[in-house]
Amino acid sequence: MATNNYIPKRPDIIDCNIEKTLDVIGGKWAFLVLRELFGGTHRFGELQRRIPAVSPRALTSTLRHMEEKGVLERKVFPTVPVTVEYTLTPKGEDLHQIIMEMKLWAAKWT
């Protein structure tokens, strides 16, 4: 009689690419920041005006997280006061299709 030698991996150690993606875009404000940056480069103040519900602290945290993940690029200009612009990287631009599919799914099912 054959025995089943299959031992399932523990769920807490399974390498999941979806989980990795959600780590990048799953933050409360990340979708809205992405939505704005898909349209082009924006400064911090512009993003804050376009996403009025986000606090400056939360927006800063979201932008830092997305920069650390390589989704956006922060460019500082030596002006007074300092001008900072945010632009999606190619990695960030690649998220556009995923976000559009999620939008279509929501339109169909919610």
One Martini backbone bead per residue (centre of mass of N, CA, C, O) as a GRO file, in nm:
protein
  110
    1MET     BB    1   0.095   0.037   0.025
    2ALA     BB    2   0.070   0.360  -0.033
    3THR     BB    3   0.216   0.653   0.074
    4ASN     BB    4   0.181   0.977   0.189
    5ASN     BB    5   0.456   1.219   0.157
    6TYR     BB    6   0.291   1.466   0.183
    7ILE     BB    7   0.383   1.793   0.308
    8PRO     BB    8   0.255   2.063   0.402
    9LYS     BB    9   0.288   2.380   0.411
   10ARG     BB   10   0.312   2.640   0.595
   11PRO     BB   11   0.136   2.932   0.571
   12ASP     BB   12   0.367   3.121   0.713
   13ILE     BB   13   0.597   3.014   0.467
   14ILE     BB   14   0.469   3.095   0.215
   15ASP     BB   15   0.549   3.203  -0.099
   16CYS     BB   16   0.372   3.505  -0.193
   17ASN     BB   17   0.309   3.718  -0.455
   18ILE     BB   18   0.053   3.857  -0.361
   19GLU     BB   19   0.162   3.953  -0.091
   20LYS     BB   20   0.383   4.129  -0.215
   21THR     BB   21   0.194   4.318  -0.367
   22LEU     BB   22   0.026   4.413  -0.117
   23ASP     BB   23   0.268   4.543   0.026
   24VAL     BB   24   0.274   4.776  -0.187
   25ILE     BB   25  -0.068   4.833  -0.243
   26GLY     BB   26  -0.229   4.785   0.053
   27GLY     BB   27  -0.253   5.052   0.142
   28LYS     BB   28  -0.482   5.288   0.212
   29TRP     BB   29  -0.334   5.515  -0.001
   30ALA     BB   30  -0.194   5.385  -0.254
   31PHE     BB   31  -0.417   5.390  -0.471
   32LEU     BB   32  -0.445   5.702  -0.481
   33VAL     BB   33  -0.156   5.763  -0.554
   34LEU     BB   34  -0.148   5.602  -0.812
   35ARG     BB   35  -0.376   5.743  -0.959
   36GLU     BB   36  -0.222   6.014  -0.976
   37LEU     BB   37   0.057   5.905  -1.102
   38PHE     BB   38  -0.056   5.797  -1.373
   39GLY     BB   39  -0.077   6.112  -1.475
   40GLY     BB   40   0.191   6.191  -1.321
   41THR     BB   41   0.368   6.425  -1.187
   42HIS     BB   42   0.397   6.514  -0.829
   43ARG     BB   43   0.349   6.699  -0.562
   44PHE     BB   44   0.273   6.693  -0.244
   45GLY     BB   45   0.049   6.915  -0.247
   46GLU     BB   46  -0.109   6.791  -0.481
   47LEU     BB   47  -0.175   6.524  -0.347
   48GLN     BB   48  -0.325   6.645  -0.106
   49ARG     BB   49  -0.550   6.784  -0.277
   50ARG     BB   50  -0.643   6.512  -0.432
   51ILE     BB   51  -0.628   6.383  -0.118
   52PRO     BB   52  -0.803   6.513   0.139
   53ALA     BB   53  -0.816   6.266   0.359
   54VAL     BB   54  -0.517   6.290   0.387
   55SER     BB   55  -0.259   6.307   0.581
   56PRO     BB   56   0.057   6.411   0.590
   57ARG     BB   57   0.164   6.162   0.742
   58ALA     BB   58   0.034   5.940   0.564
   59LEU     BB   59   0.156   6.034   0.297
   60THR     BB   60   0.450   6.011   0.375
   61SER     BB   61   0.444   5.710   0.445
   62THR     BB   62   0.349   5.609   0.168
   63LEU     BB   63   0.579   5.728  -0.003
   64ARG     BB   64   0.811   5.584   0.140
   65HIS     BB   65   0.718   5.296   0.092
   66MET     BB   66   0.711   5.318  -0.223
   67GLU     BB   67   1.009   5.389  -0.249
   68GLU     BB   68   1.129   5.135  -0.111
   69LYS     BB   69   0.975   4.945  -0.336
   70GLY     BB   70   1.015   5.100  -0.630
   71VAL     BB   71   0.752   5.271  -0.741
   72LEU     BB   72   0.892   5.543  -0.666
   73GLU     BB   73   1.018   5.877  -0.723
   74ARG     BB   74   1.233   6.107  -0.557
   75LYS     BB   75   1.259   6.463  -0.624
   76VAL     BB   76   1.499   6.711  -0.541
   77PHE     BB   77   1.487   7.066  -0.513
   78PRO     BB   78   1.699   7.360  -0.465
   79THR     BB   79   1.474   7.529  -0.304
   80VAL     BB   80   1.270   7.808  -0.175
   81PRO     BB   81   1.132   7.588  -0.096
   82VAL     BB   82   1.144   7.271  -0.120
   83THR     BB   83   1.121   7.058  -0.399
   84VAL     BB   84   0.894   6.776  -0.449
   85GLU     BB   85   0.889   6.487  -0.659
   86TYR     BB   86   0.660   6.240  -0.800
   87THR     BB   87   0.739   5.924  -0.966
   88LEU     BB   88   0.699   5.667  -1.155
   89THR     BB   89   0.816   5.375  -1.213
   90PRO     BB   90   0.818   5.103  -1.400
   91LYS     BB   91   0.707   4.936  -1.166
   92GLY     BB   92   0.463   5.124  -1.117
   93GLU     BB   93   0.339   5.117  -1.403
   94ASP     BB   94   0.274   4.804  -1.391
   95LEU     BB   95   0.018   4.850  -1.195
   96HIS     BB   96  -0.209   4.954  -1.381
   97GLN     BB   97  -0.341   4.688  -1.475
   98ILE     BB   98  -0.424   4.586  -1.197
   99ILE     BB   99  -0.604   4.825  -1.119
  100MET     BB  100  -0.799   4.805  -1.360
  101GLU     BB  101  -0.903   4.520  -1.294
  102MET     BB  102  -1.018   4.596  -1.017
  103LYS     BB  103  -1.216   4.808  -1.123
  104LEU     BB  104  -1.381   4.616  -1.304
  105TRP     BB  105  -1.467   4.424  -1.084
  106ALA     BB  106  -1.618   4.633  -0.909
  107ALA     BB  107  -1.823   4.718  -1.128
  108LYS     BB  108  -1.949   4.428  -1.150
  109TRP     BB  109  -1.972   4.334  -0.812
  110THR     BB  110  -2.060   4.629  -0.648
   0.00000   0.00000   0.00000
